[in-house]
CSV table of C-alpha atoms and ligand atoms in Angstrom, one decimal:
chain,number,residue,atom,x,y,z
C,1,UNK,CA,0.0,0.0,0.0
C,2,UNK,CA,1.4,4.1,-0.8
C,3,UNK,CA,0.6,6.4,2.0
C,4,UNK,CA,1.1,9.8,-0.1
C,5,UNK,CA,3.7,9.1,-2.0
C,6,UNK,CA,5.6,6.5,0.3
C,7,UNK,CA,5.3,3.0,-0.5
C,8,UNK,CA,5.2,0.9,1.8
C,9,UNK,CA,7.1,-2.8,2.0
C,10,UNK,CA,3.8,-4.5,3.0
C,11,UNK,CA,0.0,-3.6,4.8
C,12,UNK,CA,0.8,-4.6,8.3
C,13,UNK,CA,1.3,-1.2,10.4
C,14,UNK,CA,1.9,-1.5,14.0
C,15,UNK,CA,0.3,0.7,16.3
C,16,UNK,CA,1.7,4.0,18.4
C,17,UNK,CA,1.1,2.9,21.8
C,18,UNK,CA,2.3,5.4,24.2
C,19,UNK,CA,4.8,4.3,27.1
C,20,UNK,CA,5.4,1.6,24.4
C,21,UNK,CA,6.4,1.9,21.3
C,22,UNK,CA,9.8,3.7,22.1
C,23,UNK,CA,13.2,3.3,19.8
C,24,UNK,CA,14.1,-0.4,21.5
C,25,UNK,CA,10.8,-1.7,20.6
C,26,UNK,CA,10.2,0.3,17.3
C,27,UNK,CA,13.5,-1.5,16.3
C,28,UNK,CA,11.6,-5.0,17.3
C,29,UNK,CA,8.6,-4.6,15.5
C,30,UNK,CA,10.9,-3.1,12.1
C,31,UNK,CA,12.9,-6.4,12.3
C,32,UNK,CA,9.7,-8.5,12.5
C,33,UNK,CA,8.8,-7.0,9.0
C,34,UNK,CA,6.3,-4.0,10.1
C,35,UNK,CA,5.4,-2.2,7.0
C,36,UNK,CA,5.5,0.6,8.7
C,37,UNK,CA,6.2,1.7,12.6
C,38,UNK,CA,4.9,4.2,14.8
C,39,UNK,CA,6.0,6.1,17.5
C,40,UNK,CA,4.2,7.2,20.3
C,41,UNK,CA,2.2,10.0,20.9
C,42,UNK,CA,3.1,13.4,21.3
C,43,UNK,CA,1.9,17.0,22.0
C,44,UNK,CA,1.9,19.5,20.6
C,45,UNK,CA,2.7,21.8,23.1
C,46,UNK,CA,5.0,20.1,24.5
C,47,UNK,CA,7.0,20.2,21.3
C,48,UNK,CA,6.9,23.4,20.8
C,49,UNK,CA,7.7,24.4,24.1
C,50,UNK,CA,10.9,22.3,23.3
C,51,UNK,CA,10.1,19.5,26.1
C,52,UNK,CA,13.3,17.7,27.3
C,53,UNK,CA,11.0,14.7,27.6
C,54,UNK,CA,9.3,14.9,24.7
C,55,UNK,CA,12.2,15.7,22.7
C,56,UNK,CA,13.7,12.3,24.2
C,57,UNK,CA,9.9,10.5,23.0
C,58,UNK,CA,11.4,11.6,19.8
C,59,UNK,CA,14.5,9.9,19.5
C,60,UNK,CA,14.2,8.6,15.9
C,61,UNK,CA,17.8,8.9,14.5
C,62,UNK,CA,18.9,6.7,12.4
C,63,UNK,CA,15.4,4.7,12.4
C,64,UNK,CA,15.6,5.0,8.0
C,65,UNK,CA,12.7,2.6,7.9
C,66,UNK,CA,8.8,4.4,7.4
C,67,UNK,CA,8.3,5.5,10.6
C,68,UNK,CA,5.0,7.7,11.6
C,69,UNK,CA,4.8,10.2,14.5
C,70,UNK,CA,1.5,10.7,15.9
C,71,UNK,CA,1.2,14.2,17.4
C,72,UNK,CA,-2.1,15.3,19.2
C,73,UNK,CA,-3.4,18.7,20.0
C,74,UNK,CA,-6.6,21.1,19.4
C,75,UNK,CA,-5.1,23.8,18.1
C,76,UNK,CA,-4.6,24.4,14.5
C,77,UNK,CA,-1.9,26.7,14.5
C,78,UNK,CA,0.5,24.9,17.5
C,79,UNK,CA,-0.3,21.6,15.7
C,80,UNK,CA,1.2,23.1,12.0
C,81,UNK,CA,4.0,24.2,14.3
C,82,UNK,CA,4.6,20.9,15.7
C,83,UNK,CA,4.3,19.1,12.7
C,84,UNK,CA,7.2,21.1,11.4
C,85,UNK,CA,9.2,20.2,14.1
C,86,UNK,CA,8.5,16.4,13.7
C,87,UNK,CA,9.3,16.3,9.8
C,88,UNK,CA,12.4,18.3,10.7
C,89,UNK,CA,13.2,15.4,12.6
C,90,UNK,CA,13.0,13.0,10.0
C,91,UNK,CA,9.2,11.7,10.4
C,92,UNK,CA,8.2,9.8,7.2
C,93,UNK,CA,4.6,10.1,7.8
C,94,UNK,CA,2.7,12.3,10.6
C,95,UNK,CA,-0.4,11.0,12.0
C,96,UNK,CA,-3.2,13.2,14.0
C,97,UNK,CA,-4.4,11.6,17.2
C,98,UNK,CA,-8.4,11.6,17.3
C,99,UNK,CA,-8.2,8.4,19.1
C,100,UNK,CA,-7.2,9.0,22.2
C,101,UNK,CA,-9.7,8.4,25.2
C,102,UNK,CA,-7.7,9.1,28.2
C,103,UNK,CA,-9.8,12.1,30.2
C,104,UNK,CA,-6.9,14.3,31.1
C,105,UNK,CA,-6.8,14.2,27.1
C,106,UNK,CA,-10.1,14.8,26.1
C,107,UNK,CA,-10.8,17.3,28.5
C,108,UNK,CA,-8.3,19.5,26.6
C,109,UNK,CA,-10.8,18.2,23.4
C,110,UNK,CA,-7.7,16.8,22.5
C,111,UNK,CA,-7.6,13.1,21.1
C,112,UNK,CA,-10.8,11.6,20.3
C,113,UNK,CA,-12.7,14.7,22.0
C,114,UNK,CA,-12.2,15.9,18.4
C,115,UNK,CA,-14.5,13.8,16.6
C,116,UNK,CA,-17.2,16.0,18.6
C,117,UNK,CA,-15.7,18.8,16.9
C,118,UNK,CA,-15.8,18.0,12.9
C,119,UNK,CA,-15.0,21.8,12.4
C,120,UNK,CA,-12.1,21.8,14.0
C,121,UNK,CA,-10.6,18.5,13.6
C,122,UNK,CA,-11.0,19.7,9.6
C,123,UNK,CA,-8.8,22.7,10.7
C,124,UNK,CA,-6.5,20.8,12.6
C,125,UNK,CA,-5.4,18.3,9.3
C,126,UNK,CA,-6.0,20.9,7.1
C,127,UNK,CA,-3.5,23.4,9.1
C,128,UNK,CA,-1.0,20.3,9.7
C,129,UNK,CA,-1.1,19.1,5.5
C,130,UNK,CA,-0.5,22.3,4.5
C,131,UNK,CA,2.6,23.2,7.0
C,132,UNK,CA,4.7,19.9,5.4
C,133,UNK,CA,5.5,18.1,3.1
C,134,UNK,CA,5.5,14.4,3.8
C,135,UNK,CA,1.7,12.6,4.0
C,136,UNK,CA,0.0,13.5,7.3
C,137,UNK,CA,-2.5,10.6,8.1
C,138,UNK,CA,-5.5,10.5,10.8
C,139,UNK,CA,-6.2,7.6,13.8
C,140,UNK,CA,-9.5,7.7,14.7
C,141,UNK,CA,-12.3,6.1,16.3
C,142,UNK,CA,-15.5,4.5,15.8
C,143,UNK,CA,-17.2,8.2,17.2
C,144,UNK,CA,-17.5,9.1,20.5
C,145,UNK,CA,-20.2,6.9,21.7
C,146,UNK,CA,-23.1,4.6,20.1
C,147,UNK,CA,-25.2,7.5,20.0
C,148,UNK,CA,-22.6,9.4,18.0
C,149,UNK,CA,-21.0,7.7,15.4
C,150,UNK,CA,-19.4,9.6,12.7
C,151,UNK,CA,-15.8,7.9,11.5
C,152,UNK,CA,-17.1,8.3,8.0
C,153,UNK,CA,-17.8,12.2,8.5
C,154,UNK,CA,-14.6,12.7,10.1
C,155,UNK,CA,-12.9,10.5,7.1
C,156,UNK,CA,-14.8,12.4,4.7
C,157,UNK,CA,-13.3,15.5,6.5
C,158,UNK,CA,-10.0,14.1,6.1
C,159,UNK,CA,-9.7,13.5,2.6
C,160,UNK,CA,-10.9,16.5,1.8
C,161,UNK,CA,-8.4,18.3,3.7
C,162,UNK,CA,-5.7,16.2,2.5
C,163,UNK,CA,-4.6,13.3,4.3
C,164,UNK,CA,-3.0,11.0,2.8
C,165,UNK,CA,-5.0,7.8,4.4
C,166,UNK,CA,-7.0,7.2,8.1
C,167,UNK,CA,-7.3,4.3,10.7
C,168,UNK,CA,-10.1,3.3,12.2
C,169,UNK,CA,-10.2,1.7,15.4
C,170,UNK,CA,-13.8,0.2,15.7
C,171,UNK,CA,-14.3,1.2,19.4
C,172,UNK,CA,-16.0,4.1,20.6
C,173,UNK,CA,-14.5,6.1,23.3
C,174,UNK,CA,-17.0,5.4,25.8
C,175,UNK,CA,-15.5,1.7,25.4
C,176,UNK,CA,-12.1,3.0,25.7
C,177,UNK,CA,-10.6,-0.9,24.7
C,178,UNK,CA,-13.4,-3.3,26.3
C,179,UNK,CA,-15.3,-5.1,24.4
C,180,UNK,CA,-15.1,-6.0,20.9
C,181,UNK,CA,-13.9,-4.0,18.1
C,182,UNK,CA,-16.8,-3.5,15.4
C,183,UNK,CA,-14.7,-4.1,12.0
C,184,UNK,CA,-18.3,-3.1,10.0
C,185,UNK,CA,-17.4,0.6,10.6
C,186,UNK,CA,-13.9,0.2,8.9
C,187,UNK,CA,-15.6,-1.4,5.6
C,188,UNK,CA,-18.6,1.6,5.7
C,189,UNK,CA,-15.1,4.0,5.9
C,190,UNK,CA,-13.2,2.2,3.5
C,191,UNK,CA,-16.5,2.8,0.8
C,192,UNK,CA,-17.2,6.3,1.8
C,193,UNK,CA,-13.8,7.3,0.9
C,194,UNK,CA,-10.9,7.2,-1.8
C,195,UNK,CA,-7.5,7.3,0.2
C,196,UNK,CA,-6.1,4.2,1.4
C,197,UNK,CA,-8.1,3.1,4.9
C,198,UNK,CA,-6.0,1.3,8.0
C,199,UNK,CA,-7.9,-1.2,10.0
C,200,UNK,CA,-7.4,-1.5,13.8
C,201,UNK,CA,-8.9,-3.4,16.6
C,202,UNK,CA,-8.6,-6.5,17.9
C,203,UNK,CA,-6.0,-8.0,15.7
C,204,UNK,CA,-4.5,-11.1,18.3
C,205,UNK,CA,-3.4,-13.3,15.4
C,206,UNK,CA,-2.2,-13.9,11.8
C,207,UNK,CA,-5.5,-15.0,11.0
C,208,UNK,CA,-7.2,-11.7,12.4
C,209,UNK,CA,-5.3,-9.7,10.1
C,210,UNK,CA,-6.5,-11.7,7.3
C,211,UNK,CA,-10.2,-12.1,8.5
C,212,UNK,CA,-9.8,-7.8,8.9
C,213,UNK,CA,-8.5,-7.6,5.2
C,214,UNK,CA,-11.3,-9.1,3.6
C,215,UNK,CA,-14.4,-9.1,5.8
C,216,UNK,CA,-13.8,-5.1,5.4
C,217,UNK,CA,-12.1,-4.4,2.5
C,218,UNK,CA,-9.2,-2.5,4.4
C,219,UNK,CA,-6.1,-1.4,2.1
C,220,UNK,CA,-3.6,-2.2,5.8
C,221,UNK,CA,-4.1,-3.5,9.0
C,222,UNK,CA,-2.4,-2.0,12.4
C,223,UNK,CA,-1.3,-4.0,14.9
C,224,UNK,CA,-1.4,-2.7,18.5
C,225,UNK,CA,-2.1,-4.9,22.0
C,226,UNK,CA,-1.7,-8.2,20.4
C,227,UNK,CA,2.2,-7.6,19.5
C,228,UNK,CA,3.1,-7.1,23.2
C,229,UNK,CA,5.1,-9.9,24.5
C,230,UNK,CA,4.6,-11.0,20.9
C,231,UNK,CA,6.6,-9.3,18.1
C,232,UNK,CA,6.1,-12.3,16.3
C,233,UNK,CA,2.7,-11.4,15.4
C,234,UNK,CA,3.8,-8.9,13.2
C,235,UNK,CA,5.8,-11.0,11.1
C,236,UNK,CA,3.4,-13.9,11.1
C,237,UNK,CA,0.5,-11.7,9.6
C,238,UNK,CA,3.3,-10.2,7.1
C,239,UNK,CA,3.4,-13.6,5.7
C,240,UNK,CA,-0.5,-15.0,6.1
C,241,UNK,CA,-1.3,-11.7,3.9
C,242,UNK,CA,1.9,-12.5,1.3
C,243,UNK,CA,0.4,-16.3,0.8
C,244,UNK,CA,-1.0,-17.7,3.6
C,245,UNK,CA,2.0,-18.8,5.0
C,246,UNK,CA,1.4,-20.1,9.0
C,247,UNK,CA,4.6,-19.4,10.8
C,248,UNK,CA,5.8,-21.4,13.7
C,249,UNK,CA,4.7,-19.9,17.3
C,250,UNK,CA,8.4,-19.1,18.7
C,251,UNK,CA,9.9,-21.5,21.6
C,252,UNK,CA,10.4,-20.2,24.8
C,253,UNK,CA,14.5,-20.2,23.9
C,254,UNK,CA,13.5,-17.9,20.9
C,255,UNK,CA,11.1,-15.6,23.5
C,256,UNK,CA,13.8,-15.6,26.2
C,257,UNK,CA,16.8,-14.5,24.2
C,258,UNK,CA,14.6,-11.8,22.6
C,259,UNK,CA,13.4,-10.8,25.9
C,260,UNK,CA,17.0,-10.2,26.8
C,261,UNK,CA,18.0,-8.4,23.8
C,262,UNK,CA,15.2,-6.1,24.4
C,263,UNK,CA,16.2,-5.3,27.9
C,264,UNK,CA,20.0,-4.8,27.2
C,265,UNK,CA,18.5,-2.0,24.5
C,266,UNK,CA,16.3,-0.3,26.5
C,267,UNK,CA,19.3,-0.1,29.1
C,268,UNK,CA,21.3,1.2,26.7
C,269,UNK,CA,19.5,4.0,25.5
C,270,UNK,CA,17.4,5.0,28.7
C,271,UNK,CA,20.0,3.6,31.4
C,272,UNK,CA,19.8,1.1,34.2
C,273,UNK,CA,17.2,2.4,36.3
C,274,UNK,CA,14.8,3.9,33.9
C,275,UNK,CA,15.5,0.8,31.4
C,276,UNK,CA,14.4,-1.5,34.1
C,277,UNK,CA,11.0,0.5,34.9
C,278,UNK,CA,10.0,0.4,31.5
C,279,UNK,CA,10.8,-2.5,30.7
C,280,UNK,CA,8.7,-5.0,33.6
C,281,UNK,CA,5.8,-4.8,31.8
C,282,UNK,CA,7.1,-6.1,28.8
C,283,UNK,CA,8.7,-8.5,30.5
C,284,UNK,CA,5.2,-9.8,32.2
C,285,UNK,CA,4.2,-9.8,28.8
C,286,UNK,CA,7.1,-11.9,27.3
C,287,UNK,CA,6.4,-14.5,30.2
C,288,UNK,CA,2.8,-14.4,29.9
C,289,UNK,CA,1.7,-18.5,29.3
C,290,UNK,CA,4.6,-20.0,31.1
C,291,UNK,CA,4.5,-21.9,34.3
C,292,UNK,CA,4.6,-20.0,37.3
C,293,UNK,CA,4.3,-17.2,35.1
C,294,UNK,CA,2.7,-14.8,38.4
C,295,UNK,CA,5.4,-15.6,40.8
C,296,UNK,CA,8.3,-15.1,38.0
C,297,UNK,CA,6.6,-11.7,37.4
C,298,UNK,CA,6.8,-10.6,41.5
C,299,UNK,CA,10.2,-11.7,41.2
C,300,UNK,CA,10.9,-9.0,37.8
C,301,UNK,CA,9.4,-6.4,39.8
C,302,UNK,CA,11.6,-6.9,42.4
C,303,UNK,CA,14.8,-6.9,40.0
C,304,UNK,CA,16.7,-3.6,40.0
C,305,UNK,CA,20.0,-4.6,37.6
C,306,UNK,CA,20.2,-5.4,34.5
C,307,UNK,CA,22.9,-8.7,35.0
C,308,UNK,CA,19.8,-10.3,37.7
C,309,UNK,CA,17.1,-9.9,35.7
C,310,UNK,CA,19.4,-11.0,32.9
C,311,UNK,CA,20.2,-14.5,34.8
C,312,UNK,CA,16.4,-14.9,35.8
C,313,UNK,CA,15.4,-14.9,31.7
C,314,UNK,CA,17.9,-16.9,30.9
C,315,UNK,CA,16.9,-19.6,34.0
C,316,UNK,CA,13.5,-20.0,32.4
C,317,UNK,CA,14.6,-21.9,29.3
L,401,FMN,C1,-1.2,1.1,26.5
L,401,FMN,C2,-1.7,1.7,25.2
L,401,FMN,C3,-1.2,2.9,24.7
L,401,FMN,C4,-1.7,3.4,23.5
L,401,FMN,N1,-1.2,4.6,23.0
L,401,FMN,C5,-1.7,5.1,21.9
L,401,FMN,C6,-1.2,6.3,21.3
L,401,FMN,O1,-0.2,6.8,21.8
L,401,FMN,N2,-1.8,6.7,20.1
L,401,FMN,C7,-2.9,6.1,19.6
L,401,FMN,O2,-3.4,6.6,18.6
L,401,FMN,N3,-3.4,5.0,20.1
L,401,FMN,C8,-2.8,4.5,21.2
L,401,FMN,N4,-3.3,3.3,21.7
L,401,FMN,C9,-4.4,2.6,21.0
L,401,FMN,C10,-3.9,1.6,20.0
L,401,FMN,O3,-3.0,2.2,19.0
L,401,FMN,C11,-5.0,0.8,19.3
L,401,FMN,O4,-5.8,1.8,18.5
L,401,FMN,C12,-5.9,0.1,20.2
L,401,FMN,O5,-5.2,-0.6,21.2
L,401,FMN,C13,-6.9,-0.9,19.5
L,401,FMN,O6,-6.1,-1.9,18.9
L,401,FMN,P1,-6.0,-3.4,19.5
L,401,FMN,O7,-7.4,-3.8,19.8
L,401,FMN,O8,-5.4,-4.2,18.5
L,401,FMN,O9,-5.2,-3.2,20.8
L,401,FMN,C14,-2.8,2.8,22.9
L,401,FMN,C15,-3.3,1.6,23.4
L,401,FMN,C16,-2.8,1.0,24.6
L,401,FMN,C17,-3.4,-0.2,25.1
């Protein structure tokens, strides 16, 4: 599938996830074949305001492979600014947040809280597509609630301010990520409009990404809480979507010694202490289906260098 003018390798996109999809695992998910990777989210304001943090969030050098940065904000103007600062960067693709459900968000009528405000959503990818130059995209939701469903208007709104394609995650906010995701809304979006539509929700296996492709018509799929603790899935739905392929599920051995790799590069780039924070959950989640698996993850959390946790992955295989 082209986003804009970039062509991408193959359809399967994995998912900005925030607290999550930093540079060690960015660099996972590109060498499990993602089509294209995204980093997390990021405001605005806090770009502009030059945000030691954020500025860290954005650690993309040297990551040559498509690589989307999701910014979110409400103001037209401060999101063209940040978007400038994000392409400067090196951003291959910049995505608008209108997903987001978290209330410290949306009370700012920033992330989904925009798709209550077509008007100014319009402004916002309008203001954003015409401060750069490489394709700005838009992640959205089903609407805000059952009673307000309107990811086709805000599509429609996108195209014709110029994005270059939209996912749709088939949740509303009121169901933040309970229950199912309703795929039905992707296929209405994917006829109601002409640039390229991503599919999201509830992708947990190869097959999923397959089922997504043609029960709705969806030019790509994105991947999001079904590659945690399982990178694998990315590949495995690169290669059900090539040919049907089934790839073998990865042995513990495999799952360990990526586990570790994965820790030594997050304690590389963020250090010993903060590298070790960040990455327990992903560790829970590497573990996840082995024996003992709760009292193993007590034992992470109680871990604070790198060589002990280090000698407890490597005494589970
Ligand atoms: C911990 C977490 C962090 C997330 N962060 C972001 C984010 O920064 N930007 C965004 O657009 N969506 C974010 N999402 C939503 C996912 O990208 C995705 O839309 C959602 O999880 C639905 O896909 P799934 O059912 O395959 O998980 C996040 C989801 C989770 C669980």
């Amino acid at each position: 599938m082209k986003i804009g003018s970039l062509a991408l390798a193959n359809p399967v996109i994995t998912a900005p996830m925030a607290g999550i999809t930093d540079k060690a695992f960015r660099e996972i998910l590109k060498s499990m074949g993602s089509g294209m990777v995204s980093a997390e989210m990021v405001s605005d304001k806090a770009l502009t305001y030059g945000n030691r943090n954020t500025l860290e969030l954005l650690d993309i050098q040297g990551e040559a492979y498509p690589l989307c940065v999701q910014i979110f904000g409400s103001e037209p103007d401060v999101m063209a600014e940040a978007a400038v600062i994000v392409a400067e960067i090196g951003a291959h693709v910049i995505d608008i947040n209108m997903g987001c459900p978290a209330p410290k968000i949306v009370r700012n009528r920033e992330g989904s809280a925009l798709m209550r405000h077509p008007i100014l959503a319009g402004e916002i990818i309008q203001s954003v597509v015409q401060a750069v130059q490489v394709p700005v995209t838009v992640k959205m939701r089903k609407g805000w609630d059952e009673s307000s469903v309107n990811a086709l208007e805000i599509a429609q709104i996108a195209e014709k301010m110029g994005a270059a394609a939209v996912t749709v995650h088939g949740r509303t906010r009121d169901q933040f990520y309970s229950g199912q995701a309703d795929w039905s809304i992707i296929r209405r979006v994917k006829q109601a409009v002409a640039i390229p539509v991503i599919g999201n929700g509830d992708i947990w296996s190869a097959e999923d990404g397959l089922r997504m492709m043609e029960a709705t018509g969806c030019d790509g799929v994105m991947i999001a809480r079904g590659m945690l603790g399982n990178p694998w899935l990315v590949q495995n739905t690169v290669a059900m979507l090539k040919d049907g392929g089934e790839t073998a599920a990865p042995d513990l051995e495999v799952r360990m010694a990526l586990a570790r790799a994965h820790l030594a590069r997050v304690v590389e780039l963020k250090g010993e202490v903060q590298g070790i924070k960040q990455m327990r959950k992903h560790l829970a989640w590497y573990i996840r289906g082995i024996r003992d698996a709760s009292r193993i993850r007590t034992e992470i959390n109680r871990i604070t260098r790198q060589a002990d946790l280090d000698r407890l992955l490597l005494s589970l295989v």
